[in-house]
Short mmCIF file of C-alpha atoms and ligand atoms in Angstrom, two decimals:
data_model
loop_
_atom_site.label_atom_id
_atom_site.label_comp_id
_atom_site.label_asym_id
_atom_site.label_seq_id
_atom_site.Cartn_x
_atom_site.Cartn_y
_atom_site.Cartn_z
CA UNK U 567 0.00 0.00 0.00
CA UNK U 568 2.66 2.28 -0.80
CA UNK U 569 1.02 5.15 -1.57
CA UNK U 570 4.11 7.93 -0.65
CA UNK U 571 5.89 7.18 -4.16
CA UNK U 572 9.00 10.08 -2.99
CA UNK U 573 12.10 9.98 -4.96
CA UNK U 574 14.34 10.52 -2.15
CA UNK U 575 14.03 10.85 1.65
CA UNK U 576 16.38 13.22 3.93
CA UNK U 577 16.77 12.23 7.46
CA UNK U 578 19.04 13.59 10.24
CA UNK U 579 22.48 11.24 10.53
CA UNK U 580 20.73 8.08 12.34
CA UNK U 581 22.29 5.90 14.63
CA UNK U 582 21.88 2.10 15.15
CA UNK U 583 21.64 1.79 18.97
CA UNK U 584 22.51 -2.64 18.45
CA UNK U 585 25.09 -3.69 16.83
CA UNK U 586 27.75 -6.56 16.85
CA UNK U 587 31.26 -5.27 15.09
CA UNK U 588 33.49 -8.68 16.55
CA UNK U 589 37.16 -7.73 16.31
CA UNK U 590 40.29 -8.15 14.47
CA UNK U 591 39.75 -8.60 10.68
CA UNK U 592 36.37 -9.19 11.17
CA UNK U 593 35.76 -5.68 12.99
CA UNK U 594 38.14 -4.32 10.24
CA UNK U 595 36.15 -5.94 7.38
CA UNK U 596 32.39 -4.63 9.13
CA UNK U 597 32.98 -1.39 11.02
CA UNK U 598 33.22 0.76 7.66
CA UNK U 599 30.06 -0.15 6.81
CA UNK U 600 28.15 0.81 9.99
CA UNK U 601 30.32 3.91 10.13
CA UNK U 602 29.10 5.29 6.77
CA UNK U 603 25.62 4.60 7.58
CA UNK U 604 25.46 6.12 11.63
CA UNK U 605 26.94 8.81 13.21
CA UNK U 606 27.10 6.45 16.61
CA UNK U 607 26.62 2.70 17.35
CA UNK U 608 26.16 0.80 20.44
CA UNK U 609 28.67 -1.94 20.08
CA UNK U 610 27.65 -5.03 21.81
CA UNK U 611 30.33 -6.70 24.05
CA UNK U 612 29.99 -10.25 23.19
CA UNK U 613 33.59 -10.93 22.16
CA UNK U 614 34.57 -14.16 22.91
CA UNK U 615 36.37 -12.93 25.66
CA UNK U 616 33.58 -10.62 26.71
CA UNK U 617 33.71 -7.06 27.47
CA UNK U 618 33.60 -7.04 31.46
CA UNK U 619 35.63 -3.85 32.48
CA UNK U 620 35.87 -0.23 31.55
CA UNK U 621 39.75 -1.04 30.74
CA UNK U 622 38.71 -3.75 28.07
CA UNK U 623 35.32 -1.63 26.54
CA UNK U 624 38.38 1.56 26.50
CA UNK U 625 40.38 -0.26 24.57
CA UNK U 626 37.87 -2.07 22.16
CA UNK U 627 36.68 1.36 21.39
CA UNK U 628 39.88 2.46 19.93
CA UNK U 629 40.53 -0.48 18.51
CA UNK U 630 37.14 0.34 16.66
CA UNK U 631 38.04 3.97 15.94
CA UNK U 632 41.01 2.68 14.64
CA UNK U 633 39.56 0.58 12.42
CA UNK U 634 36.71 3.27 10.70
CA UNK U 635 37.75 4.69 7.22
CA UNK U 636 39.14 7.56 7.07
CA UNK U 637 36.51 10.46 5.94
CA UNK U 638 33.83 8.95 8.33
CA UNK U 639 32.86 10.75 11.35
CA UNK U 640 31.45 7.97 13.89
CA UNK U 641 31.89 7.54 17.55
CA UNK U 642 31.77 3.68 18.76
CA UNK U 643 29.42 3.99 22.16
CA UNK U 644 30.12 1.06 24.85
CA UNK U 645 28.59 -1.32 26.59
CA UNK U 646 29.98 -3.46 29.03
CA UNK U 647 28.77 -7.60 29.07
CA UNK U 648 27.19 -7.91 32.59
CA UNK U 649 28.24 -11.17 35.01
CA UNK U 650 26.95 -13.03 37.73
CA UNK U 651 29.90 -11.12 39.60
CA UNK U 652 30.32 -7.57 38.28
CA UNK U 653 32.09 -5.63 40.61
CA UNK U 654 29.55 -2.84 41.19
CA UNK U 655 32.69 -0.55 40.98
CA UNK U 656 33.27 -0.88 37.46
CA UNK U 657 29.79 1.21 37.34
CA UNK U 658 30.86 3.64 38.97
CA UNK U 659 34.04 4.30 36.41
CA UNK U 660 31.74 3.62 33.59
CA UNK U 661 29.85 6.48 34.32
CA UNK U 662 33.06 8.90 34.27
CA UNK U 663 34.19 7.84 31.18
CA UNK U 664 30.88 9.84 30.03
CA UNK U 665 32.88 13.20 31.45
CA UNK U 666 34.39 14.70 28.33
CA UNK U 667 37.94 13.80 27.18
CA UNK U 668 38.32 10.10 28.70
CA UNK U 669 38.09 8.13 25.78
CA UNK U 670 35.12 5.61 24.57
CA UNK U 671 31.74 6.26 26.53
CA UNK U 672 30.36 3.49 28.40
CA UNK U 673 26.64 4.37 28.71
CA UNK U 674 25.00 0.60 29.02
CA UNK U 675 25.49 -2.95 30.56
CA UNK U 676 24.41 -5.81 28.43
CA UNK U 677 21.86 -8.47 30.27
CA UNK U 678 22.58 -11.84 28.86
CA UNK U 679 21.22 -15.01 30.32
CA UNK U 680 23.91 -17.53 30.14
CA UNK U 681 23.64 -19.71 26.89
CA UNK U 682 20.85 -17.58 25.74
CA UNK U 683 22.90 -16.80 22.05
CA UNK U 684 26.21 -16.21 20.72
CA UNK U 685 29.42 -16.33 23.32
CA UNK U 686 26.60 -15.86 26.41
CA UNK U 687 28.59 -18.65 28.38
CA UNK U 688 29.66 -16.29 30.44
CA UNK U 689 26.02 -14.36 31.22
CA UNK U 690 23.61 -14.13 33.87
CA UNK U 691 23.02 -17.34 35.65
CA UNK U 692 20.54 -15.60 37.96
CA UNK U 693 19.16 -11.76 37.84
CA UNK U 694 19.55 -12.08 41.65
CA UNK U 695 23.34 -12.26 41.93
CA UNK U 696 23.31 -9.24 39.85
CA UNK U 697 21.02 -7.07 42.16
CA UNK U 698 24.40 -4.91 43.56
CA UNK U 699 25.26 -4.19 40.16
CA UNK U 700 22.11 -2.97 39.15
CA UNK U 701 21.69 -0.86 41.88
CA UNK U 702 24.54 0.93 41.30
CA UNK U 703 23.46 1.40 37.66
CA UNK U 704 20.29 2.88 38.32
CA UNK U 705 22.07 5.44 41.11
CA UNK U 706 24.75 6.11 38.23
CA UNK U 707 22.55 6.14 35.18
CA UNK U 708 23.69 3.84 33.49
CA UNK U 709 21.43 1.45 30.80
CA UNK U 710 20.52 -2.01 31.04
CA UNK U 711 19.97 -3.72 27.67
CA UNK U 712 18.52 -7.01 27.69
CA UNK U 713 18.59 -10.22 25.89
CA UNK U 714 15.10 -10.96 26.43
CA UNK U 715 14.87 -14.91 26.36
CA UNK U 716 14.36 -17.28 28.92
CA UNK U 717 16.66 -20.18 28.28
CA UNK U 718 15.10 -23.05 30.04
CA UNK U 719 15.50 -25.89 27.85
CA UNK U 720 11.64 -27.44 28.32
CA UNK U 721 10.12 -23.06 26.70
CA UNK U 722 9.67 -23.47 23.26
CA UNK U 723 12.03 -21.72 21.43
CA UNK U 724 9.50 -19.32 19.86
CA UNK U 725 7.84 -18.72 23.03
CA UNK U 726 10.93 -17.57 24.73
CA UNK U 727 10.79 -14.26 24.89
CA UNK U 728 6.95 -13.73 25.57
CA UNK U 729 8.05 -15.95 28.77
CA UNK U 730 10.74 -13.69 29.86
CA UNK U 731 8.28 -10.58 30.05
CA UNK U 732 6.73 -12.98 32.74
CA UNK U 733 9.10 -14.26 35.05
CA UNK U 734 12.30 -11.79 34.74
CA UNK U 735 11.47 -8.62 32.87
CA UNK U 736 8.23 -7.95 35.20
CA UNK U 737 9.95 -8.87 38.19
CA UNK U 738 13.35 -6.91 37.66
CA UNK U 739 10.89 -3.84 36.46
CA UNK U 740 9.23 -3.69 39.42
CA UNK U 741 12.56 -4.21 41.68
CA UNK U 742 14.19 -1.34 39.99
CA UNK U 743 11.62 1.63 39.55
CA UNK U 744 14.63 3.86 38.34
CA UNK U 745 16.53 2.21 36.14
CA UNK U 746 16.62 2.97 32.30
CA UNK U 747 16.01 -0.77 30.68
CA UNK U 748 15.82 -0.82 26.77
CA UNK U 749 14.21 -4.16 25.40
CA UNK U 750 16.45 -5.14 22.69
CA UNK U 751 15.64 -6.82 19.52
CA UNK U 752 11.98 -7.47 20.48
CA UNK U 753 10.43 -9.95 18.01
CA UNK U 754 6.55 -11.10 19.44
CA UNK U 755 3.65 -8.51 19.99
CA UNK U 756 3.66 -9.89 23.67
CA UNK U 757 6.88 -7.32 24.05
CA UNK U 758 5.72 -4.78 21.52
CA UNK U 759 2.59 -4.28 24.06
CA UNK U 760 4.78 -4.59 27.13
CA UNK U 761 6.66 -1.62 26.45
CA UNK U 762 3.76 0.04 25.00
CA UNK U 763 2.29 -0.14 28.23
CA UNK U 764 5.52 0.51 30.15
CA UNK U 765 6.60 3.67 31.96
CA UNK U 766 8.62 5.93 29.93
CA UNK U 767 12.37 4.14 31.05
CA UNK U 768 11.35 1.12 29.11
CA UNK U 769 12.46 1.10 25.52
CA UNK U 770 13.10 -1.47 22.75
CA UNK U 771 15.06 -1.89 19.48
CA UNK U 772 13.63 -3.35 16.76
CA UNK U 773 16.06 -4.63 13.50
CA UNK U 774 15.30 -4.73 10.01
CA UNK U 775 14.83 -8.22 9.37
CA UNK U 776 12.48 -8.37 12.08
CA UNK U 777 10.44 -5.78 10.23
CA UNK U 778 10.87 -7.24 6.98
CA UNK U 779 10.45 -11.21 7.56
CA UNK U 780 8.78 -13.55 9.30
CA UNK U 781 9.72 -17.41 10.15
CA UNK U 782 8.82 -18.63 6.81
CA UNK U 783 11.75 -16.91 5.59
CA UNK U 784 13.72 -19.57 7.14
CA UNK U 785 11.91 -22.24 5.90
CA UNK U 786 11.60 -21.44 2.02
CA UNK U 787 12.55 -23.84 -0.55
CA UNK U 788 14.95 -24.77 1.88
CA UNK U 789 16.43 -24.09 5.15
CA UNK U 790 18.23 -20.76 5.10
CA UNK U 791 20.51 -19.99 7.37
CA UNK U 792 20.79 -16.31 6.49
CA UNK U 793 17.70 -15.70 8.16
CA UNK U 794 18.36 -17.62 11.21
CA UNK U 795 18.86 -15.28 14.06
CA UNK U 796 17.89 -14.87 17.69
CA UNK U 797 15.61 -13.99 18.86
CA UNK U 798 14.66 -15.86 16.43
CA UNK U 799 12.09 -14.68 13.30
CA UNK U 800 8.67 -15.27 14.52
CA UNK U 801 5.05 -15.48 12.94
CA UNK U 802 3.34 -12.37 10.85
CA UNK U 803 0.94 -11.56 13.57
CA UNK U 804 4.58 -10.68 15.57
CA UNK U 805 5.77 -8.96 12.58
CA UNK U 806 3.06 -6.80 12.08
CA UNK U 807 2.64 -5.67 15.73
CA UNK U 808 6.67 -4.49 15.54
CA UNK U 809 5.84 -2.63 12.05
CA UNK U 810 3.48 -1.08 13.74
CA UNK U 811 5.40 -0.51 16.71
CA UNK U 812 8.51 1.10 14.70
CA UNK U 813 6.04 2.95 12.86
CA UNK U 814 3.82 4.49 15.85
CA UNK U 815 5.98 7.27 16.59
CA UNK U 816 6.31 6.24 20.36
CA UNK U 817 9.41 7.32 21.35
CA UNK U 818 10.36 4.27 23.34
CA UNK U 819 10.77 2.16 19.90
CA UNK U 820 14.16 2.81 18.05
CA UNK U 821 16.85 1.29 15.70
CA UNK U 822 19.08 -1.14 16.46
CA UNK U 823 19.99 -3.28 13.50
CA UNK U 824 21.66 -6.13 15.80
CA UNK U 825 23.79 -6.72 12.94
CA UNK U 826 25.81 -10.10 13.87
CA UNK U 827 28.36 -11.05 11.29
CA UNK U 828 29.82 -14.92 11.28
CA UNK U 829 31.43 -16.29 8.62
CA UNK U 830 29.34 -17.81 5.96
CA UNK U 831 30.77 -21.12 6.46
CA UNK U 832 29.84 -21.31 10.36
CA UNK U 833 25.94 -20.03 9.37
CA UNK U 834 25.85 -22.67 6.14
CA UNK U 835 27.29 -25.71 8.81
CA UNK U 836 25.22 -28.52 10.38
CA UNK U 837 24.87 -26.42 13.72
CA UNK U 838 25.03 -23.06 12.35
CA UNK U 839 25.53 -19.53 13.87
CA UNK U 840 22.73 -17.16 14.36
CA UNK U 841 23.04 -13.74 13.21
CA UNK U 842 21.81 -11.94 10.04
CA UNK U 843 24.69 -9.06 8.56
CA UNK U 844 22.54 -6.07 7.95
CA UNK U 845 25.32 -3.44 8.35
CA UNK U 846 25.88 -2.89 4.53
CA UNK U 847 22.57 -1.53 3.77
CA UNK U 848 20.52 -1.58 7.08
CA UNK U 849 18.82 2.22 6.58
CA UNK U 850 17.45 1.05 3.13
CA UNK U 851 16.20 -2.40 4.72
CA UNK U 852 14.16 -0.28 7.26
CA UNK U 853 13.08 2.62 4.41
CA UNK U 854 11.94 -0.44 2.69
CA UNK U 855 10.09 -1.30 5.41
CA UNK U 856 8.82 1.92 6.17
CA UNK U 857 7.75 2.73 2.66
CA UNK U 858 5.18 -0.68 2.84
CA UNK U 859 3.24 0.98 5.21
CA UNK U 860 2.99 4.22 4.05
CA UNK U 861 5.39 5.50 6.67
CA UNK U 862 8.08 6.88 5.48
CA UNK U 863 7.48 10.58 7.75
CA UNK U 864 8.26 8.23 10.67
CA UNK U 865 11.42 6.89 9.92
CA UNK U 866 13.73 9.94 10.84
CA UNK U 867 12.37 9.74 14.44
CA UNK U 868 12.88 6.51 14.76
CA UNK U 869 15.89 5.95 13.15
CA UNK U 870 17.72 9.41 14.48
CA UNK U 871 15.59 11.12 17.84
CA UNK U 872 13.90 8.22 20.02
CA UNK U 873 17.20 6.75 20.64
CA UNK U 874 19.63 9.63 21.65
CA UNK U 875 16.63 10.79 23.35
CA UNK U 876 16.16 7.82 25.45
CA UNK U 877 20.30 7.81 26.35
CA UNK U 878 20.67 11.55 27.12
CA UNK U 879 22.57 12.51 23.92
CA UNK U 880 22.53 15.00 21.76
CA UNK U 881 21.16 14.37 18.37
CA UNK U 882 23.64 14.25 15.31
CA UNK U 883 24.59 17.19 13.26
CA UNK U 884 24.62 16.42 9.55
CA UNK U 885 22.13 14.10 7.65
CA UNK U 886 22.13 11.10 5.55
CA UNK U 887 20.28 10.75 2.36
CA UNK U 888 18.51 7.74 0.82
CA UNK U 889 17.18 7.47 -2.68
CA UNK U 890 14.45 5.44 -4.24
CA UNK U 891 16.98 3.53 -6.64
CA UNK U 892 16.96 -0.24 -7.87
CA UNK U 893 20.36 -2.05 -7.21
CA UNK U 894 21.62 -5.37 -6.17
CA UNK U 895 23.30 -6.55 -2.71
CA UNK U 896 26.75 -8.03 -3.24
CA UNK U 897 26.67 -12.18 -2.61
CA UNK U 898 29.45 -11.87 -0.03
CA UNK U 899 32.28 -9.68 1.39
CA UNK U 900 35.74 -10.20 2.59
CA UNK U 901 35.79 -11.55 6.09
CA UNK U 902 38.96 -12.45 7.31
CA UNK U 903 39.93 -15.64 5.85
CA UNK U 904 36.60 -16.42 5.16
CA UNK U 905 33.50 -14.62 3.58
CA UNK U 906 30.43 -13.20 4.97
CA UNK U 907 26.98 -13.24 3.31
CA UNK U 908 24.55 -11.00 3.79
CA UNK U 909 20.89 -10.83 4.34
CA UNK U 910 19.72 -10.21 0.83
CA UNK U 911 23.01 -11.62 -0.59
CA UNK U 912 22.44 -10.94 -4.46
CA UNK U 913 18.80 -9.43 -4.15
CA UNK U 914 17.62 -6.11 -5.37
CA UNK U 915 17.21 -3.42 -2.91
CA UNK U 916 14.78 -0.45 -3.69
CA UNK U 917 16.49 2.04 -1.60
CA UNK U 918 19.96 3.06 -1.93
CA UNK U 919 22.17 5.23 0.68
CA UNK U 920 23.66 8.00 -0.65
O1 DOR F 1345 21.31 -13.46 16.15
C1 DOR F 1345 22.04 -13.06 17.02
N1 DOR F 1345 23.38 -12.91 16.83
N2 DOR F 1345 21.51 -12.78 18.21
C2 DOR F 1345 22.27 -12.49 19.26
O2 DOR F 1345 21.72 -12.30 20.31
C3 DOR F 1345 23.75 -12.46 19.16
C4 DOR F 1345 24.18 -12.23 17.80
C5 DOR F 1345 25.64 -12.54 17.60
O3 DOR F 1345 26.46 -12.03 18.37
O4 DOR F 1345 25.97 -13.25 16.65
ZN1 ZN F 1346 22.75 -8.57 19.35
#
């Protein structure tokens, strides 16, 4: 129902508040690509050594900065992985690094319940242990991001997130009144409604393939591992409740691509990675699915203002410009040794970045 047939669409310089840039070549072969399209990114701390202390998220940062073309203007915002023992110090230096001049920000701690996804080993065992932490995050300021799945083996896989609303996100919600929580990648209408009906220092992120695909992606002609993600992809009643979330204009939904780049021989293997690779075109994949519903006017504040707002930071000078322009997605990029496909591999886009 397209009915806003614009050539071109300005927005302010967006940034993708979810995103997974790994390290070494891998960071080296990725990072350009998020830096051309957002002024900031969240990087998540899921290394496989993860991210546990301002020291280590200081000096991933400049390894990141390091590794952004020259020409682009981008600032790599930190998070740092949160564990069953955190020393509720670190907090408290996280939140100076946000004082001007003292290298990468760390603005957010990353929830992840052990062996909920990609190098979580080390995650949560039990919200409890992590009570002192959080406390001293919600007297600091600082974010909590969270994984939202449950990972008892005997929840259905699709049902996994619905179920952590229920026991842990409720629960932890109601034990810390103060604290700035930010739903990430929600997939199901169950969270779409949750934070709906939230108080305003509950946010989400919402990625592009979410918007753009639902579970039978993974399942056609085939299995396709490209689309294979977690959360993962759920039905088109979930689908359209988060297009209509993105699209609402509440100010508690904004981007976060969750970009998660593996190479394309661990995704195409008998136990294969999840993670789609969104990075290389991931505002045209949301304009795209903005522009099926008509609601294009909405993607600037989602994709540029409900974010900062929600952190406390400025919004972006400059803009970034898309056109309405036909071209086709490479099949793969460098990656390493290896090669990394991307959602869309070899497809025609409809949107192009300028
Ligand atoms: O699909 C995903 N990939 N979901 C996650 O939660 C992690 C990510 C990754 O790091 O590969
Ligand atoms: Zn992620």
């Amino acid at each position: 129902m397209t009915t806003d047939t614009r050539a071109s669409l300005t927005i302010t310089r967006p940034d993708d508040w979810h995103v997974h840039v790994r390290d070494g070549q891998a960071l080296h072969a990725v990072v350009g690509h998020t830096a051309a399209q957002f002024g900031r990114a969240l990087i998540m701390p899921n290394l496989r050594t993860p991210v546990t202390t301002v020291a280590q998220a200081q000096a991933y940062g400049a390894r990141i900065r390091a590794a952004v073309p020259a020409g682009l203007a981008f600032e790599p915002l930190m998070a740092l992985y949160l564990t069953d023992n955190l020393d509720p110090s670190e907090i408290h230096r996280a939140r100076k690094t946000q004082d001007a001049g003292t290298g990468a920000r760390v603005v957010a701690l990353k929830l992840y319940p052990a062996g909920a996804t990609t190098n979580s080993d080390a995650g949560v065992t039990d919200l409890r242990k992590t009570y002192k932490a959080l406390e001293a995050m919600q007297r600091e300021g600082l974010l909590l991001l969270v994984h939202g799945e449950v990972t008892s083996p005997e929840v259905d896989l699709f049902d996994r997130e619905a179920v952590f609303i229920d026991r842990q996100l409720i629960p932890l919600r109601r034990d810390f009144p103060g604290l700035r929580i930010v739903f990430e990648h929600i997939t199901t209408r169950e969270a779409a409604q949750y934070v709906n009906e939230a108080g305003p220092l509950t946010a989400a992120t919402i990625t592009a393939h979410h918007l753009l695909y639902n579970r039978n992606a993974i399942f056609s002609g085939g299995i396709r591992p490209h689309y294979y993600c977690l959360p993962v992809l759920k039905r088109e009643a979930h689908r359209l409740a988060l297009v209509q979330a993105a699209t609402s204009a509440n100010p508690r939904f904004f981007l976060g691509t969750d970009s998660a780049p593996h190479p394309a021989h661990l995704k195409e293997h008998a136990s294969g990675c999840a993670g789609c690779y969104t990075a290389f075109a991931a505002l045209e994949m949301y304009a795209e699915a903005f522009d099926a519903v008509g609601a294009l006017n909405r993607l600037e504040a989602f994709a540029s203002f409900h974010g900062a707002d929600f952190y406390g930071l400025p919004r972006n000078q400059g803009s970034a410009c898309l056109q309405r322009q036909a071209w086709v997605a490479p099949e793969s990029f460098a990656f390493g040794e290896a090669r990394l496909k991307p959602l869309r591999a070899g497809e025609t886009l409809g949107w192009k970045l300028q």
